[in-house]
Amino acid sequence: MTNKLPNILLITSDQQRADCNGFENPNIKTPHIDRLAREGTRFSACITPNLVCQPSRAAILTGLLPLTHGVWDNGVDLDPQVGEAGFAGTLSRAGYQTGFIGKAHFSTKSTFAPTGTPECNKSQAKYGSTWFGPYMGFQHCELNVLGHLHRTRPLEQPPVGHYERWLSSRSGGEGVKLWVTETRPGTGAAQTWYSALPVAWHSSTWIGDRAIRWITDASRKDAPFCAWVSFPDPHHAFDCPEPWSLMYDPKDMVLPKHRVRDLERRPWWHKASLEGKPQLADPVMLKFRAEGSRVPDQSDAQLAEMTANYYGMISLIDHNVGRIMSALEAAGVADNTLVIYATDHGELLGNHGLYLKGPTPYEDLLRVTMVARGPGVASRQLVVEPVSTLDLAATFYEYAGVSAPGEMQSRSLKKLLNGGAQTRDVAYSEWHLHASRCGVALKLRTVRTKKFKCTFELESGAGELYDLENDPVEMHNLFDDAGYAHVRKELHDMMRARPGVVRDQLAEPIGMA
C-alpha cells in the first residue's frame, strides 16, 4: 500500500556553520547535502531560535520560542508535557511511526541531582539496554547522550545512552581509549586532535547504521514515518577520525579575514562573558565550563588544524547522509519522503577572534544550514526570506495534514518550499543566560530581517546593530549611530512584537549541559 501522506525525515548536525557546505564553500566537500540542495530548496537566511543546544532543539520539537517553551539556557530541562505536545507526539497520535536516533539533548546530562530522564547521568538505574522509548513523543529512541567526549570530562561508568554503552562494549572498552588517542602529533590546537577511533565505531557511523535500520523497517509498514536523525558532530571537541582527518590539509584552509578580538567595537557583554567566572559550586562542572566552553587565542596554524578537523567531521556526516538517502531509495520511499537537513546552531571558528559559541550572535553562530527535498518541493530553489528552524514543526503539521496542538510561533514553510511567494519580515532568536555559564546573567533578544540584524540586552539597554547588506562581516556596530536611529526603532518594535507568551516564571537550571 502506498502512503498518501508523506514520510518526514529530519536530519540535523550540531554546531555546523551555514557556510560549511559545498554549495556555499568550495573548500569543503558535502556532495550528498549538495545533492539535496540541487534537487530541492535551500534557505540562505535561516537562523536558530537560540545560540546553544537545548533551547534550540526544544524549539525545533515544539515550534515554540525558548521563552515560551521554557528552556531558556542549557541546563534547563524541557517539560515532558510540553515536549510530548511537539511534532513527534502530535504525529504519533495521528498515526505516524516516530523515531529518534542520536543526540536529543532535550534534557540535561550533568545534573546536580537525579532528574529521572533517560539523558540524566544520575538516573541510569531506571534505564538500560532494553529501553527504547518513548521519549518526548517519539515512540522509538536510540540515544547518543554524551554526544561529545572531552578529555576533561571522561566517559562515565556505567555509560549513559545507547551509543555510549555500545562503544564501551567494543573490545573491552578499547573504543573509548582509542577515541582520546592521537594518530599523529598536532599543533596543540584547543580541543583538537586526530582521533585513533576506528571510523566504524564513530558516532556518525553508528547513527547512520541505526537510522538506516529503523527507516528500512518503518518503510515496510503501512503507516507513514517521521524520524529525527541527530548527529552530534561537528561540535567540539574537534576529534576527527581517519581517513576523514586526512581529507583536509591545514595548509589549504582559508582562515577568517578578521580573526583578532575587537571587543572595543562591541557591546559590553562580549568582554564580560569572556572574562567572567562561571558561577557553579560543583568543582568538576566549574572546571569544564571554565575551560571546555572557552578557547584561548589560537595561532594561525592551530586555527587551521581546528578548521581542517571540523571540515572532516562534516564530510563524515555527509557520507552518512548519503547512506541514509540510498536507504530511502532502496526502500522505495524516496519520492514520498520530505527530507530536511539542518543544524541547531553555528560555530564561531575564529571569526572576530572567537571560538565555539556564546552570547555573541554573529552570523557565524546565528545563521544555520537548512535544505529540503521532497514531494512538491521546488528544485534548485534558493529562498532568501528570513526563516527559522523554529518553523519546522508547523511545516511537518501541514505536510502531515494535522492541526497544531496549540498556539505556536512556528510558521509553515510549505508554500515557500513549493515555490510560492511569501514575504517573511523577521525571524527571532532569544537567550536568557544564567550566570553559571559565563559569570554574567544576560537577557538577549535578536531580530533578523533580510537586511539588518539587531540584538538587545534588555537589562542594560545596550545592543548591537549590523547592516548585513553593506557589512556582511559585521565590523560596524550601528546601534548608537544616529543615522540608523530609525532602523533601530523599527527593529526594537519588531522585537517587542514578538509573537506568543513569554513565561513569567522560568525554571532554575538543574545542572550543566
XYZ file of C-alpha atoms in Angstrom:
513
model
C 0.000 0.000 0.000
C 1.358 3.411 -0.990
C 1.125 6.084 1.691
C -0.689 9.187 0.545
C 0.758 11.088 3.452
C 4.490 11.784 3.079
C 7.134 10.364 5.334
C 9.149 13.008 7.178
C 12.880 12.718 7.810
C 14.685 15.452 9.755
C 18.476 15.121 9.778
C 20.449 17.505 11.971
C 24.066 18.148 12.807
C 25.298 20.015 15.871
C 27.162 23.325 15.666
C 27.561 23.437 11.865
C 28.095 26.827 10.265
C 25.763 27.720 7.397
C 28.749 28.382 5.137
C 30.233 24.933 5.733
C 28.527 23.136 2.869
C 29.827 22.746 -0.648
C 27.062 24.914 -2.117
C 28.389 27.916 -0.133
C 32.007 26.958 0.381
C 34.079 25.311 -2.394
C 36.737 24.350 0.165
C 34.517 21.743 1.837
C 33.134 18.562 0.308
C 29.486 17.724 1.100
C 28.260 16.048 -2.106
C 25.154 14.457 -0.589
C 23.906 17.602 1.175
C 24.696 19.499 -2.032
C 22.552 16.999 -3.938
C 19.641 17.637 -1.563
C 20.038 21.350 -2.278
C 20.158 20.799 -6.060
C 17.121 18.544 -6.058
C 15.264 20.710 -3.552
C 15.284 24.084 -1.837
C 17.815 25.760 0.401
C 17.388 28.727 2.722
C 20.166 31.320 2.834
C 18.730 33.294 5.767
C 17.649 30.597 8.192
C 18.511 31.378 11.810
C 18.460 29.437 15.039
C 15.966 30.433 17.740
C 18.808 30.162 20.280
C 22.607 30.045 20.125
C 23.090 26.836 22.154
C 21.804 23.269 22.024
C 18.991 22.644 24.500
C 16.807 25.704 23.824
C 17.208 25.457 20.046
C 16.404 21.727 19.956
C 13.340 22.224 22.159
C 12.213 24.966 19.753
C 12.538 22.633 16.755
C 10.483 19.965 18.520
C 7.734 22.217 19.876
C 7.514 25.096 17.397
C 7.807 27.457 20.385
C 10.409 30.106 21.111
C 12.647 29.446 24.143
C 10.947 31.886 26.486
C 7.647 30.210 25.651
C 8.660 26.544 25.893
C 10.713 27.393 28.987
C 14.174 26.034 28.083
C 15.931 29.372 28.289
C 19.500 28.028 28.550
C 21.414 24.779 28.622
C 20.910 23.003 31.942
C 17.148 23.658 31.912
C 15.070 20.596 31.001
C 12.140 20.634 28.606
C 8.915 19.887 30.483
C 7.816 16.417 29.228
C 4.232 17.612 28.796
C 5.438 20.437 26.553
C 7.757 18.086 24.692
C 5.093 15.429 24.134
C 2.835 18.087 22.602
C 5.528 18.750 19.968
C 5.637 17.407 16.451
C 6.693 13.861 17.419
C 3.822 13.314 19.837
C 1.329 15.052 17.583
C 2.267 12.927 14.567
C 2.363 9.768 16.696
C -1.222 10.407 17.764
C -2.123 10.976 14.099
C -0.879 7.519 13.115
C 2.748 8.175 12.194
C 5.558 5.887 13.283
C 8.034 8.131 15.100
C 11.672 7.529 15.902
C 14.660 9.433 17.268
C 18.244 8.345 16.574
C 21.262 10.188 18.008
C 21.744 13.249 20.194
C 18.468 14.524 21.677
C 19.574 16.992 24.363
C 16.039 17.820 25.402
C 17.165 17.183 28.986
C 20.361 17.741 30.916
C 23.061 15.109 31.262
C 25.280 16.511 34.044
C 22.754 17.248 36.778
C 23.076 18.330 40.401
C 20.691 15.535 41.466
C 18.794 12.726 39.710
C 16.041 14.063 37.450
C 14.663 10.778 36.145
C 15.180 11.429 32.431
C 16.966 8.980 30.091
C 19.579 11.682 29.459
C 20.446 12.274 33.131
C 23.769 10.769 34.219
C 22.388 10.099 37.712
C 19.186 8.338 36.595
C 20.543 5.407 34.623
C 19.250 2.823 37.104
C 15.836 3.411 35.510
C 17.133 2.736 32.009
C 19.288 0.158 30.326
C 19.867 -1.889 27.209
C 16.172 -2.805 26.911
C 14.839 0.780 26.970
C 13.998 2.268 23.547
C 11.451 4.937 24.426
C 9.001 6.517 24.404
C 10.577 9.933 24.973
C 9.241 13.417 24.241
C 6.630 11.990 21.892
C 8.973 9.698 19.944
C 7.822 6.081 20.117
C 11.295 4.635 19.458
C 14.593 6.129 20.663
C 18.253 5.199 20.389
C 20.222 7.930 22.101
C 23.728 9.273 21.960
C 23.567 11.120 25.273
C 27.124 12.326 25.826
C 27.465 13.374 22.214
C 30.998 14.670 22.552
C 33.894 13.221 24.515
C 36.144 15.776 26.162
C 39.444 14.879 27.736
C 38.489 16.971 30.767
C 35.172 15.110 31.051
C 35.787 11.380 30.519
C 33.059 8.877 29.732
C 31.230 7.964 32.909
C 30.647 4.412 34.071
C 28.147 2.947 33.735
C 27.787 4.817 30.451
C 24.684 6.866 29.682
C 22.998 6.249 26.345
C 22.694 3.528 23.716
C 25.751 4.622 21.751
C 27.919 5.036 24.839
C 27.017 1.555 26.059
C 27.695 0.145 22.592
C 31.070 1.904 22.294
C 32.104 0.763 25.775
C 31.449 -2.812 24.706
C 33.878 -2.643 21.775
C 36.934 -4.791 22.554
C 36.525 -4.480 26.293
C 36.436 -0.694 26.342
C 39.173 -0.224 23.751
C 36.945 2.146 21.765
C 36.967 4.811 24.470
C 40.753 4.589 24.809
C 41.212 4.957 21.062
C 38.837 7.930 20.967
C 41.207 10.065 23.054
C 44.389 8.699 21.442
C 46.116 10.731 18.736
C 47.245 9.119 15.485
C 49.824 11.856 14.906
C 51.022 14.953 16.734
C 49.272 18.229 16.147
C 49.935 21.897 16.814
C 48.319 21.946 20.237
C 45.103 23.483 18.913
C 42.461 23.746 21.618
C 40.205 20.695 21.976
C 41.586 19.311 18.709
C 43.267 16.009 17.923
C 43.466 13.377 15.197
C 41.479 10.600 16.854
C 42.516 6.949 16.602
C 38.908 5.809 16.996
C 38.056 3.490 14.070
C 35.519 5.184 11.851
C 33.332 2.051 12.127
C 32.970 2.833 15.838
C 32.386 6.568 15.411
C 29.082 8.109 16.490
C 28.337 9.350 12.946
C 28.668 5.806 11.601
C 26.632 4.327 14.447
C 23.839 6.873 13.924
C 23.867 6.240 10.176
C 23.623 2.469 10.783
C 20.782 2.741 13.312
C 18.872 5.250 11.179
C 19.083 3.019 8.112
C 17.822 0.036 10.087
C 14.884 1.949 11.610
C 13.871 3.632 8.330
C 14.086 0.350 6.428
C 11.853 -1.389 8.973
C 9.386 1.513 9.104
C 9.163 1.620 5.297
C 7.776 -1.933 5.252
C 4.730 -0.907 7.274
C 1.567 0.771 6.049
C 1.764 3.809 8.318
C 3.942 6.785 7.330
C 7.002 7.541 9.442
C 8.592 10.601 10.989
C 12.206 10.302 12.127
C 14.696 12.751 13.615
C 18.270 11.603 12.941
C 20.627 13.749 15.010
C 24.410 13.724 14.535
C 26.397 15.230 17.456
C 29.262 16.448 15.232
C 30.924 18.790 14.238
C 30.546 20.153 17.789
C 33.824 20.350 19.694
C 35.947 18.516 20.635
C 37.380 18.525 17.086
C 38.472 14.887 17.145
C 38.050 13.690 13.583
C 38.918 10.027 12.889
C 40.922 8.703 9.956
C 40.595 8.709 6.995
C 38.379 11.798 7.324
C 41.034 13.635 9.348
C 43.343 13.252 6.327
C 40.815 14.742 3.927
C 41.739 18.391 4.524
C 45.261 19.787 4.745
C 45.521 22.562 7.331
C 47.824 24.417 4.920
C 44.916 24.754 2.494
C 42.444 26.226 4.986
C 41.121 29.706 4.284
C 41.035 31.479 7.641
C 38.683 34.322 8.602
C 39.934 37.724 7.495
C 39.067 39.259 10.876
C 40.440 36.789 13.414
C 41.591 39.141 16.170
C 39.300 40.101 19.031
C 37.953 43.617 18.641
C 35.994 43.891 21.874
C 36.292 47.684 21.995
C 33.933 47.804 18.989
C 31.318 45.596 20.651
C 28.734 45.930 23.433
C 29.963 45.403 26.994
C 28.730 41.854 27.424
C 31.091 40.425 24.770
C 34.079 41.164 27.001
C 32.255 40.336 30.237
C 31.166 36.910 29.004
C 34.737 36.021 28.032
C 36.308 37.177 31.284
C 33.627 36.283 33.842
C 33.921 33.262 36.121
C 31.063 30.760 35.747
C 29.001 30.653 38.938
C 28.971 26.942 39.729
C 29.596 25.306 43.111
C 30.466 21.873 41.707
C 34.257 21.910 41.073
C 34.127 19.391 38.208
C 31.362 21.283 36.427
C 33.127 24.593 37.082
C 36.370 23.346 35.572
C 34.636 22.067 32.468
C 32.540 25.199 31.997
C 35.540 27.485 32.546
C 37.891 25.508 30.285
C 35.779 23.358 27.984
C 33.417 26.029 26.746
C 36.101 28.644 26.078
C 39.108 28.721 23.792
C 42.242 30.817 24.337
C 43.748 32.732 21.435
C 44.985 30.352 18.757
C 47.829 30.737 16.294
C 47.003 30.612 12.599
C 48.447 27.099 12.427
C 46.264 25.971 15.325
C 43.125 27.533 13.844
C 43.905 25.890 10.505
C 44.234 22.480 12.172
C 40.992 23.009 14.083
C 39.226 24.014 10.867
C 40.561 21.012 8.936
C 39.250 18.639 11.601
C 35.935 20.491 11.709
C 35.580 20.106 7.936
C 36.449 16.412 8.157
C 33.741 15.840 10.759
C 31.177 17.497 8.464
C 32.256 15.403 5.478
C 31.865 12.247 7.580
C 28.313 13.317 8.438
C 27.678 13.998 4.744
C 28.877 10.480 3.906
C 26.270 9.059 6.267
C 23.599 11.372 4.874
C 24.343 9.756 1.519
C 23.963 6.284 3.035
C 20.590 7.254 4.526
C 19.405 8.698 1.196
C 20.407 5.442 -0.505
C 18.379 3.534 2.099
C 15.288 5.609 1.257
C 15.770 4.778 -2.418
C 16.328 1.072 -1.697
C 13.118 1.003 0.356
C 11.199 2.660 -2.483
C 10.080 5.652 -0.394
C 12.457 8.407 -1.523
C 9.850 10.110 -3.725
C 7.331 10.235 -0.890
C 9.665 11.448 1.864
C 10.179 15.050 2.896
C 13.846 15.275 3.852
C 15.145 18.273 5.805
C 18.831 18.763 6.616
C 19.502 21.419 9.252
C 21.508 22.117 12.393
C 20.822 23.503 15.853
C 23.258 26.455 15.785
C 26.525 27.554 14.209
C 30.169 27.878 15.277
C 32.403 30.974 15.527
C 35.549 29.138 14.303
C 37.969 32.007 14.857
C 35.964 34.840 13.326
C 36.430 38.041 15.346
C 38.961 36.033 17.384
C 36.159 33.928 18.906
C 35.523 30.189 19.016
C 32.738 27.706 19.743
C 29.613 29.588 20.844
C 28.489 32.222 23.305
C 26.387 35.375 23.647
C 27.937 36.905 20.504
C 25.277 36.396 17.836
C 27.369 36.899 14.732
C 26.076 35.274 11.558
C 28.667 32.503 12.052
C 26.644 31.351 15.041
C 23.125 32.589 14.329
C 22.697 31.594 10.674
C 22.316 27.868 10.061
C 22.042 25.373 7.235
C 18.583 24.309 6.095
C 17.871 22.398 2.886
C 14.792 20.393 1.921
C 13.838 17.874 -0.743
C 10.581 16.000 -1.156
C 7.177 15.776 -2.818
C 6.189 19.143 -4.226
C 9.427 20.850 -3.156
C 10.833 23.100 -5.882
C 14.248 22.043 -7.169
C 17.311 24.300 -7.380
C 15.456 26.972 -5.416
C 17.118 29.494 -3.112
C 14.885 31.184 -0.528
C 16.259 34.451 0.868
C 13.391 35.244 3.243
C 14.370 35.235 6.955
C 13.097 31.970 8.432
C 13.983 29.793 11.405
C 14.382 26.140 12.332
C 11.501 27.023 14.668
C 9.332 26.763 11.538
C 9.895 23.026 11.096
C 7.120 21.888 13.451
C 4.402 23.838 11.596
C 5.840 22.618 8.286
C 5.576 18.987 9.385
C 1.998 19.512 10.572
C 0.936 20.921 7.209
C 2.585 18.111 5.255
C 1.005 15.527 7.544
C -2.422 17.170 7.333
C -2.794 17.615 11.100
C -3.593 20.626 13.241
C -1.074 22.097 15.630
C -1.823 21.116 19.253
C -1.906 24.761 20.318
C -0.633 28.219 19.501
C 2.932 28.313 18.207
C 5.412 30.837 16.897
C 6.289 28.311 14.170
C 5.107 29.153 10.633
C 4.873 26.528 7.910
C 7.454 26.672 5.141
C 5.402 24.551 2.737
C 4.359 27.418 0.476
C 7.959 28.604 0.169
C 9.151 25.040 -0.416
C 6.605 24.608 -3.197
C 7.933 27.691 -4.982
C 5.247 30.101 -3.832
C 5.863 33.721 -2.951
C 5.601 34.569 0.738
C 7.160 37.564 2.458
C 8.809 36.956 5.807
C 9.655 40.199 7.589
C 11.601 38.913 10.579
C 12.918 35.857 12.379
C 13.548 35.742 16.139
C 16.262 34.388 18.400
C 16.376 34.798 22.170
C 18.560 33.746 25.046
C 18.422 34.463 28.762
C 21.827 33.396 30.060
C 22.270 32.095 33.572
C 25.365 33.321 35.411
C 26.509 29.703 35.713
C 27.520 29.855 32.041
C 29.963 32.765 31.911
C 29.650 34.652 35.180
C 27.190 37.241 33.947
C 23.418 36.994 33.559
C 22.016 38.389 30.300
C 18.663 38.825 28.598
C 19.297 38.843 24.860
C 16.709 39.253 22.112
C 17.735 39.191 18.441
C 15.690 40.098 15.373
C 16.904 39.242 11.866
C 15.452 40.759 8.686
C 16.711 40.430 5.119
C 18.978 43.425 5.524
C 19.536 44.055 9.244
C 20.175 42.258 12.484
C 19.852 43.762 15.940
C 20.431 42.273 19.386
C 19.071 43.976 22.505
C 20.299 43.276 26.035
C 17.153 44.075 27.973
C 18.644 44.709 31.416
C 21.291 47.257 30.406
C 19.712 48.675 27.272
C 22.884 48.028 25.278
C 22.848 46.358 21.896
C 24.413 45.787 18.504
C 23.022 46.537 15.069
C 24.530 45.414 11.764
C 23.675 46.273 8.173
C 24.159 42.812 6.686
C 23.741 44.044 3.134
C 26.604 46.557 3.267
C 28.609 44.996 6.108
C 28.187 41.210 5.843
C 31.232 40.545 8.061
C 29.698 42.626 10.871
C 32.532 45.016 11.562
C 30.499 48.156 12.250
C 28.088 48.210 15.182
C 25.470 50.834 14.288
C 23.388 50.561 17.453
C 24.302 54.077 18.664
C 24.706 55.604 15.195
C 22.239 58.494 14.899
C 21.940 57.846 11.173
C 20.410 54.457 11.927
C 18.111 55.539 14.766
C 15.013 54.896 12.652
C 16.244 51.404 11.792
C 16.963 50.669 15.450
C 13.471 51.796 16.415
C 11.861 49.657 13.718
C 13.801 46.604 14.857
C 13.053 47.379 18.504
C 9.356 47.475 17.661
C 9.708 44.096 15.925
C 11.432 42.696 18.988
C 8.649 43.937 21.263
C 6.048 42.496 18.872
C 7.478 39.003 19.355
C 4.525 36.613 18.972
C 3.408 34.300 21.727
C 3.535 34.318 25.507
C 6.748 34.994 27.417
C 6.711 32.953 30.618
C 6.558 34.953 33.837
C 8.438 32.254 35.739
C 11.416 30.428 34.286
C 12.762 27.247 35.861
C 16.153 27.289 37.554
C 18.927 25.213 35.930
C 19.112 21.671 37.287
C 22.642 21.033 36.024
C 25.099 21.873 33.285
C 24.917 20.652 29.680
